[in-house]
PDB file of C-alpha atoms and ligand atoms in Angstrom:
ATOM      1  CA  UNK A   1      22.373   3.243   0.784  1.00 89.00           C
ATOM      2  CA  UNK A   2      22.098   1.168  -2.416  1.00 94.00           C
ATOM      3  CA  UNK A   3      18.702   0.167  -3.749  1.00 97.00           C
ATOM      4  CA  UNK A   4      19.557  -3.449  -3.036  1.00 98.00           C
ATOM      5  CA  UNK A   5      20.372  -2.574   0.590  1.00 98.00           C
ATOM      6  CA  UNK A   6      17.077  -0.710   0.915  1.00 98.00           C
ATOM      7  CA  UNK A   7      15.091  -3.636  -0.432  1.00 98.00           C
ATOM      8  CA  UNK A   8      16.907  -6.039   1.875  1.00 98.00           C
ATOM      9  CA  UNK A   9      16.208  -3.848   4.892  1.00 98.00           C
ATOM     10  CA  UNK A  10      12.499  -3.649   4.076  1.00 98.00           C
ATOM     11  CA  UNK A  11      12.146  -7.377   3.531  1.00 98.00           C
ATOM     12  CA  UNK A  12      14.122  -8.280   6.667  1.00 98.00           C
ATOM     13  CA  UNK A  13      11.898  -5.996   8.716  1.00 97.00           C
ATOM     14  CA  UNK A  14       8.838  -7.903   7.514  1.00 96.00           C
ATOM     15  CA  UNK A  15      10.252 -11.382   8.276  1.00 98.00           C
ATOM     16  CA  UNK A  16       9.725 -13.188  11.577  1.00 98.00           C
ATOM     17  CA  UNK A  17      12.989 -14.126  13.336  1.00 97.00           C
ATOM     18  CA  UNK A  18      12.729 -17.824  12.518  1.00 97.00           C
ATOM     19  CA  UNK A  19      12.578 -17.224   8.745  1.00 98.00           C
ATOM     20  CA  UNK A  20      15.841 -17.206   6.760  1.00 98.00           C
ATOM     21  CA  UNK A  21      16.111 -14.847   3.809  1.00 98.00           C
ATOM     22  CA  UNK A  22      17.826 -16.416   0.809  1.00 99.00           C
ATOM     23  CA  UNK A  23      18.856 -13.868  -1.829  1.00 98.00           C
ATOM     24  CA  UNK A  24      18.268 -15.429  -5.251  1.00 98.00           C
ATOM     25  CA  UNK A  25      21.004 -13.888  -7.373  1.00 98.00           C
ATOM     26  CA  UNK A  26      20.576 -15.803 -10.636  1.00 97.00           C
ATOM     27  CA  UNK A  27      21.065 -13.674 -13.739  1.00 97.00           C
ATOM     28  CA  UNK A  28      21.980 -10.641 -11.629  1.00 97.00           C
ATOM     29  CA  UNK A  29      25.233  -8.742 -12.166  1.00 95.00           C
ATOM     30  CA  UNK A  30      28.074  -9.230  -9.648  1.00 96.00           C
ATOM     31  CA  UNK A  31      27.831  -5.622  -8.594  1.00 96.00           C
ATOM     32  CA  UNK A  32      24.393  -6.236  -7.077  1.00 97.00           C
ATOM     33  CA  UNK A  33      25.621  -9.298  -5.210  1.00 98.00           C
ATOM     34  CA  UNK A  34      28.419  -7.191  -3.747  1.00 98.00           C
ATOM     35  CA  UNK A  35      25.835  -4.619  -2.645  1.00 98.00           C
ATOM     36  CA  UNK A  36      23.789  -7.300  -0.914  1.00 98.00           C
ATOM     37  CA  UNK A  37      26.907  -8.671   0.749  1.00 98.00           C
ATOM     38  CA  UNK A  38      27.866  -5.198   1.955  1.00 98.00           C
ATOM     39  CA  UNK A  39      24.384  -4.961   3.477  1.00 98.00           C
ATOM     40  CA  UNK A  40      25.075  -8.087   5.507  1.00 98.00           C
ATOM     41  CA  UNK A  41      23.448 -10.717   3.284  1.00 98.00           C
ATOM     42  CA  UNK A  42      25.295 -14.059   3.466  1.00 98.00           C
ATOM     43  CA  UNK A  43      22.862 -16.634   2.003  1.00 98.00           C
ATOM     44  CA  UNK A  44      22.744 -16.561  -1.803  1.00 98.00           C
ATOM     45  CA  UNK A  45      20.884 -18.915  -4.149  1.00 98.00           C
ATOM     46  CA  UNK A  46      21.585 -19.818  -7.769  1.00 98.00           C
ATOM     47  CA  UNK A  47      19.672 -22.165 -10.045  1.00 97.00           C
ATOM     48  CA  UNK A  48      22.475 -23.161 -12.441  1.00 98.00           C
ATOM     49  CA  UNK A  49      25.740 -24.822 -11.476  1.00 98.00           C
ATOM     50  CA  UNK A  50      27.757 -23.070 -14.170  1.00 97.00           C
ATOM     51  CA  UNK A  51      26.619 -19.604 -13.124  1.00 97.00           C
ATOM     52  CA  UNK A  52      27.173 -20.487  -9.483  1.00 98.00           C
ATOM     53  CA  UNK A  53      30.748 -21.582 -10.188  1.00 98.00           C
ATOM     54  CA  UNK A  54      31.468 -18.364 -12.078  1.00 97.00           C
ATOM     55  CA  UNK A  55      30.265 -16.252  -9.146  1.00 97.00           C
ATOM     56  CA  UNK A  56      31.836 -18.193  -6.279  1.00 97.00           C
ATOM     57  CA  UNK A  57      35.398 -17.153  -7.109  1.00 95.00           C
ATOM     58  CA  UNK A  58      34.513 -13.492  -7.435  1.00 97.00           C
ATOM     59  CA  UNK A  59      32.747 -13.061  -4.105  1.00 98.00           C
ATOM     60  CA  UNK A  60      33.795 -13.343  -0.444  1.00 98.00           C
ATOM     61  CA  UNK A  61      34.456 -16.828   0.899  1.00 97.00           C
ATOM     62  CA  UNK A  62      32.029 -16.633   3.814  1.00 98.00           C
ATOM     63  CA  UNK A  63      28.956 -16.624   1.545  1.00 98.00           C
ATOM     64  CA  UNK A  64      26.663 -19.621   2.017  1.00 98.00           C
ATOM     65  CA  UNK A  65      25.762 -20.825  -1.478  1.00 98.00           C
ATOM     66  CA  UNK A  66      22.440 -22.609  -2.065  1.00 98.00           C
ATOM     67  CA  UNK A  67      21.545 -24.537  -5.195  1.00 98.00           C
ATOM     68  CA  UNK A  68      17.834 -24.034  -5.859  1.00 98.00           C
ATOM     69  CA  UNK A  69      17.412 -25.191  -9.474  1.00 97.00           C
ATOM     70  CA  UNK A  70      17.281 -28.574 -11.137  1.00 97.00           C
ATOM     71  CA  UNK A  71      20.570 -30.377 -10.581  1.00 98.00           C
ATOM     72  CA  UNK A  72      22.006 -32.840 -13.088  1.00 98.00           C
ATOM     73  CA  UNK A  73      23.978 -35.705 -11.572  1.00 98.00           C
ATOM     74  CA  UNK A  74      27.050 -34.905 -13.674  1.00 98.00           C
ATOM     75  CA  UNK A  75      27.261 -31.426 -12.106  1.00 98.00           C
ATOM     76  CA  UNK A  76      27.170 -32.478  -8.452  1.00 98.00           C
ATOM     77  CA  UNK A  77      30.951 -32.877  -8.287  1.00 98.00           C
ATOM     78  CA  UNK A  78      31.546 -29.180  -8.924  1.00 98.00           C
ATOM     79  CA  UNK A  79      29.504 -27.917  -5.980  1.00 98.00           C
ATOM     80  CA  UNK A  80      30.050 -30.817  -3.554  1.00 98.00           C
ATOM     81  CA  UNK A  81      33.133 -29.270  -1.869  1.00 98.00           C
ATOM     82  CA  UNK A  82      31.340 -26.157  -0.654  1.00 98.00           C
ATOM     83  CA  UNK A  83      27.577 -26.042  -1.272  1.00 98.00           C
ATOM     84  CA  UNK A  84      25.646 -25.029   1.855  1.00 98.00           C
ATOM     85  CA  UNK A  85      22.256 -26.518   0.977  1.00 99.00           C
ATOM     86  CA  UNK A  86      20.821 -28.230  -2.112  1.00 98.00           C
ATOM     87  CA  UNK A  87      17.084 -27.435  -2.306  1.00 98.00           C
ATOM     88  CA  UNK A  88      16.207 -29.427  -5.397  1.00 98.00           C
ATOM     89  CA  UNK A  89      16.733 -33.141  -4.813  1.00 98.00           C
ATOM     90  CA  UNK A  90      14.085 -35.027  -6.740  1.00 97.00           C
ATOM     91  CA  UNK A  91      15.464 -38.490  -7.542  1.00 97.00           C
ATOM     92  CA  UNK A  92      17.189 -41.452  -5.964  1.00 97.00           C
ATOM     93  CA  UNK A  93      19.911 -41.236  -8.579  1.00 97.00           C
ATOM     94  CA  UNK A  94      20.695 -37.694  -7.495  1.00 98.00           C
ATOM     95  CA  UNK A  95      20.758 -38.662  -3.808  1.00 98.00           C
ATOM     96  CA  UNK A  96      23.208 -41.451  -4.643  1.00 98.00           C
ATOM     97  CA  UNK A  97      25.488 -39.094  -6.539  1.00 98.00           C
ATOM     98  CA  UNK A  98      25.404 -36.482  -3.754  1.00 98.00           C
ATOM     99  CA  UNK A  99      26.260 -39.228  -1.239  1.00 98.00           C
ATOM    100  CA  UNK A 100      29.242 -40.315  -3.343  1.00 98.00           C
ATOM    101  CA  UNK A 101      30.614 -36.793  -3.829  1.00 98.00           C
ATOM    102  CA  UNK A 102      30.031 -35.805  -0.211  1.00 98.00           C
ATOM    103  CA  UNK A 103      32.000 -38.860   0.930  1.00 98.00           C
ATOM    104  CA  UNK A 104      34.833 -38.008  -1.470  1.00 98.00           C
ATOM    105  CA  UNK A 105      34.951 -34.536   0.022  1.00 98.00           C
ATOM    106  CA  UNK A 106      34.853 -35.833   3.568  1.00 98.00           C
ATOM    107  CA  UNK A 107      31.766 -33.865   4.441  1.00 98.00           C
ATOM    108  CA  UNK A 108      28.051 -34.077   4.991  1.00 98.00           C
ATOM    109  CA  UNK A 109      25.891 -32.244   2.469  1.00 98.00           C
ATOM    110  CA  UNK A 110      22.558 -30.842   3.688  1.00 98.00           C
ATOM    111  CA  UNK A 111      19.693 -31.290   1.226  1.00 98.00           C
ATOM    112  CA  UNK A 112      15.992 -30.638   0.808  1.00 98.00           C
ATOM    113  CA  UNK A 113      13.630 -32.804  -1.195  1.00 98.00           C
ATOM    114  CA  UNK A 114      11.725 -30.822  -3.798  1.00 98.00           C
ATOM    115  CA  UNK A 115       8.018 -31.518  -4.086  1.00 98.00           C
ATOM    116  CA  UNK A 116       5.781 -30.685  -6.992  1.00 97.00           C
ATOM    117  CA  UNK A 117       2.859 -28.839  -5.411  1.00 95.00           C
ATOM    118  CA  UNK A 118       1.738 -26.497  -8.226  1.00 94.00           C
ATOM    119  CA  UNK A 119      -1.052 -27.067 -10.701  1.00 90.00           C
ATOM    120  CA  UNK A 120       1.298 -26.285 -13.559  1.00 85.00           C
ATOM    121  CA  UNK A 121       2.942 -29.151 -15.361  1.00 83.00           C
ATOM    122  CA  UNK A 122       6.599 -29.522 -14.465  1.00 78.00           C
ATOM    123  CA  UNK A 123       9.180 -32.181 -14.973  1.00 74.00           C
ATOM    124  CA  UNK A 124      10.676 -31.362 -11.602  1.00 88.00           C
ATOM    125  CA  UNK A 125       9.650 -32.216  -8.081  1.00 96.00           C
ATOM    126  CA  UNK A 126       8.336 -35.300  -6.328  1.00 97.00           C
ATOM    127  CA  UNK A 127       4.754 -36.341  -5.769  1.00 96.00           C
ATOM    128  CA  UNK A 128       3.732 -37.742  -2.373  1.00 97.00           C
ATOM    129  CA  UNK A 129       4.462 -41.319  -3.362  1.00 97.00           C
ATOM    130  CA  UNK A 130       7.927 -40.521  -4.713  1.00 97.00           C
ATOM    131  CA  UNK A 131       8.658 -38.439  -1.632  1.00 98.00           C
ATOM    132  CA  UNK A 132       7.843 -41.431   0.554  1.00 98.00           C
ATOM    133  CA  UNK A 133      10.149 -43.604  -1.525  1.00 97.00           C
ATOM    134  CA  UNK A 134      13.106 -41.227  -1.153  1.00 97.00           C
ATOM    135  CA  UNK A 135      12.468 -40.516   2.515  1.00 97.00           C
ATOM    136  CA  UNK A 136      12.350 -44.239   3.252  1.00 96.00           C
ATOM    137  CA  UNK A 137      15.583 -44.793   1.348  1.00 95.00           C
ATOM    138  CA  UNK A 138      17.181 -42.056   3.437  1.00 95.00           C
ATOM    139  CA  UNK A 139      15.795 -43.559   6.659  1.00 95.00           C
ATOM    140  CA  UNK A 140      17.324 -46.925   5.824  1.00 94.00           C
ATOM    141  CA  UNK A 141      20.782 -45.435   6.337  1.00 92.00           C
ATOM    142  CA  UNK A 142      22.131 -45.631   2.788  1.00 93.00           C
ATOM    143  CA  UNK A 143      23.227 -42.006   2.772  1.00 97.00           C
ATOM    144  CA  UNK A 144      25.516 -41.365   5.752  1.00 97.00           C
ATOM    145  CA  UNK A 145      27.005 -38.249   4.104  1.00 98.00           C
ATOM    146  CA  UNK A 146      23.665 -36.595   3.425  1.00 98.00           C
ATOM    147  CA  UNK A 147      21.639 -34.696   5.966  1.00 98.00           C
ATOM    148  CA  UNK A 148      17.980 -34.418   5.072  1.00 98.00           C
ATOM    149  CA  UNK A 149      16.952 -30.981   6.319  1.00 98.00           C
ATOM    150  CA  UNK A 150      13.459 -30.631   4.931  1.00 98.00           C
ATOM    151  CA  UNK A 151      11.372 -29.844   1.873  1.00 98.00           C
ATOM    152  CA  UNK A 152      11.185 -27.253  -0.890  1.00 98.00           C
ATOM    153  CA  UNK A 153       8.320 -26.351  -3.202  1.00 98.00           C
ATOM    154  CA  UNK A 154       6.991 -23.727  -5.582  1.00 97.00           C
ATOM    155  CA  UNK A 155       3.331 -22.728  -5.676  1.00 97.00           C
ATOM    156  CA  UNK A 156       1.376 -22.102  -8.865  1.00 95.00           C
ATOM    157  CA  UNK A 157       2.122 -18.712 -10.434  1.00 94.00           C
ATOM    158  CA  UNK A 158      -1.345 -17.207  -9.996  1.00 94.00           C
ATOM    159  CA  UNK A 159      -3.235 -14.259  -8.526  1.00 95.00           C
ATOM    160  CA  UNK A 160      -5.483 -16.738  -6.746  1.00 97.00           C
ATOM    161  CA  UNK A 161      -4.233 -16.491  -3.171  1.00 97.00           C
ATOM    162  CA  UNK A 162      -6.470 -19.284  -1.938  1.00 98.00           C
ATOM    163  CA  UNK A 163      -4.838 -21.631  -4.432  1.00 97.00           C
ATOM    164  CA  UNK A 164      -1.323 -20.627  -3.331  1.00 97.00           C
ATOM    165  CA  UNK A 165      -2.315 -20.950   0.343  1.00 98.00           C
ATOM    166  CA  UNK A 166      -3.692 -24.423  -0.269  1.00 98.00           C
ATOM    167  CA  UNK A 167      -0.536 -25.595  -2.050  1.00 97.00           C
ATOM    168  CA  UNK A 168       1.805 -24.282   0.656  1.00 98.00           C
ATOM    169  CA  UNK A 169      -0.460 -25.894   3.237  1.00 98.00           C
ATOM    170  CA  UNK A 170      -0.076 -29.251   1.497  1.00 98.00           C
ATOM    171  CA  UNK A 171       3.716 -28.901   1.559  1.00 98.00           C
ATOM    172  CA  UNK A 172       3.640 -27.972   5.255  1.00 98.00           C
ATOM    173  CA  UNK A 173       1.580 -31.088   5.919  1.00 98.00           C
ATOM    174  CA  UNK A 174       4.221 -33.302   4.313  1.00 98.00           C
ATOM    175  CA  UNK A 175       6.948 -31.427   6.182  1.00 98.00           C
ATOM    176  CA  UNK A 176       5.260 -31.990   9.554  1.00 98.00           C
ATOM    177  CA  UNK A 177       4.726 -35.655   8.774  1.00 98.00           C
ATOM    178  CA  UNK A 178       8.353 -36.363   7.829  1.00 98.00           C
ATOM    179  CA  UNK A 179       9.723 -34.192  10.613  1.00 98.00           C
ATOM    180  CA  UNK A 180       8.536 -36.859  13.032  1.00 98.00           C
ATOM    181  CA  UNK A 181      10.907 -39.309  11.289  1.00 97.00           C
ATOM    182  CA  UNK A 182      13.882 -36.995  10.706  1.00 97.00           C
ATOM    183  CA  UNK A 183      15.252 -35.116  13.725  1.00 95.00           C
ATOM    184  CA  UNK A 184      17.409 -33.155  11.245  1.00 97.00           C
ATOM    185  CA  UNK A 185      14.323 -31.582   9.594  1.00 98.00           C
ATOM    186  CA  UNK A 186      14.507 -27.840  10.222  1.00 98.00           C
ATOM    187  CA  UNK A 187      13.940 -26.159   6.851  1.00 98.00           C
ATOM    188  CA  UNK A 188      10.754 -25.620   4.886  1.00 98.00           C
ATOM    189  CA  UNK A 189      11.827 -23.690   1.789  1.00 98.00           C
ATOM    190  CA  UNK A 190       8.765 -21.994   0.330  1.00 98.00           C
ATOM    191  CA  UNK A 191       7.880 -18.489  -0.777  1.00 98.00           C
ATOM    192  CA  UNK A 192       9.331 -16.187  -3.460  1.00 98.00           C
ATOM    193  CA  UNK A 193       8.994 -12.456  -4.189  1.00 98.00           C
ATOM    194  CA  UNK A 194       5.339 -12.756  -5.154  1.00 97.00           C
ATOM    195  CA  UNK A 195       4.055 -15.079  -2.453  1.00 97.00           C
ATOM    196  CA  UNK A 196       6.339 -14.867   0.583  1.00 97.00           C
ATOM    197  CA  UNK A 197       3.684 -13.498   2.958  1.00 98.00           C
ATOM    198  CA  UNK A 198       1.387 -16.441   2.299  1.00 98.00           C
ATOM    199  CA  UNK A 199       4.317 -18.855   2.570  1.00 98.00           C
ATOM    200  CA  UNK A 200       5.279 -17.472   5.991  1.00 98.00           C
ATOM    201  CA  UNK A 201       1.689 -17.636   7.161  1.00 98.00           C
ATOM    202  CA  UNK A 202       1.714 -21.310   6.124  1.00 98.00           C
ATOM    203  CA  UNK A 203       4.877 -22.141   8.055  1.00 98.00           C
ATOM    204  CA  UNK A 204       7.830 -21.396   5.777  1.00 98.00           C
ATOM    205  CA  UNK A 205      11.240 -21.207   7.497  1.00 98.00           C
ATOM    206  CA  UNK A 206      13.156 -19.995   4.423  1.00 98.00           C
ATOM    207  CA  UNK A 207      12.042 -17.678   1.637  1.00 98.00           C
ATOM    208  CA  UNK A 208      13.860 -17.533  -1.711  1.00 98.00           C
ATOM    209  CA  UNK A 209      13.687 -13.937  -2.911  1.00 98.00           C
ATOM    210  CA  UNK A 210      15.128 -12.635  -6.179  1.00 98.00           C
ATOM    211  CA  UNK A 211      13.408  -9.743  -7.935  1.00 98.00           C
ATOM    212  CA  UNK A 212      12.102  -8.090  -4.741  1.00 98.00           C
ATOM    213  CA  UNK A 213      15.738  -7.635  -3.673  1.00 98.00           C
ATOM    214  CA  UNK A 214      17.633  -7.171  -6.943  1.00 98.00           C
ATOM    215  CA  UNK A 215      15.023  -6.005  -9.447  1.00 97.00           C
ATOM    216  CA  UNK A 216      14.288  -7.646 -12.788  1.00 95.00           C
ATOM    217  CA  UNK A 217      16.749 -10.244 -14.039  1.00 95.00           C
ATOM    218  CA  UNK A 218      18.817 -10.019 -17.244  1.00 83.00           C
ATOM    219  CA  UNK A 219      17.590 -12.472 -19.825  1.00 67.00           C
TER     220      UNK A 219
HETATM  221  C1  LIG B 301      14.169 -17.632  -9.518  1.00 93.75           C
HETATM  222  C2  LIG B 301      13.733 -18.438  -8.354  1.00 93.75           C
HETATM  223  C3  LIG B 301      13.268 -17.828  -7.175  1.00 93.75           C
HETATM  224  C4  LIG B 301      13.146 -16.316  -6.998  1.00 93.75           C
HETATM  225  O1  LIG B 301      12.094 -15.803  -7.723  1.00 93.75           O
HETATM  226  P1  LIG B 301      11.626 -14.267  -7.559  1.00 93.75           P
HETATM  227  O2  LIG B 301      10.261 -14.262  -8.075  1.00 93.75           O
HETATM  228  O3  LIG B 301      12.583 -13.448  -8.369  1.00 93.75           O
HETATM  229  O4  LIG B 301      11.710 -13.931  -6.099  1.00 93.75           O
HETATM  230  C5  LIG B 301      12.913 -18.648  -6.121  1.00 93.75           C
HETATM  231  N1  LIG B 301      12.996 -19.994  -6.207  1.00 93.75           N
HETATM  232  C6  LIG B 301      13.437 -20.608  -7.310  1.00 93.75           C
HETATM  233  C7  LIG B 301      13.504 -22.095  -7.348  1.00 93.75           C
HETATM  234  C8  LIG B 301      13.815 -19.860  -8.427  1.00 93.75           C
HETATM  235  O5  LIG B 301      14.240 -20.496  -9.529  1.00 93.75           O
END
């Protein structure tokens, strides 16, 4: 059994049935992705469109590819034909572009809205007010080719578990609120290698795990 397969088996054993394991394969060699695939893994996440496009052609066609990093509007067209779930929608402009490209491809694209919940400064992610704005735009029916599936967020990178717990709890609160408006809400994407237990305790339905499966990334 490969090391990757061993890690996957251990993590899967620790996950409740309702939690999806997304293997974050960014900056990992193809060989390790093949090992994960051979071990039954089908959901893979990348944070850059270019790297995603390079990998897609070299791996089996039944992989479900997730885009988890910041997405520029001019890159949406490349992934629109096949992407399984975009986790990182954080502007109206991006929603509009995804709508346009989804329509061109005759499909519906599932997306999550990314919230900024960490203490750390970041250019990415919505605050509560911006989230309301986007959710209301989506509710008004302007995006027939987009399915709003839920929310994504990253907690502060800290040893302080109480802080992480609080931030995931805030995200879960927003998720529960908007779920009452969107019947399609079924995914709360929170938790990474270092904080997945807390994320699950706080109601995560999808954990994005990189280094705990594949080891350190190549920089
Ligand atoms: C890299 C990345 C992950 C995975 O991080 P690990 O600590 O390696 O598990 C999860 N989510 C996002 C958005 C990432 O960019």
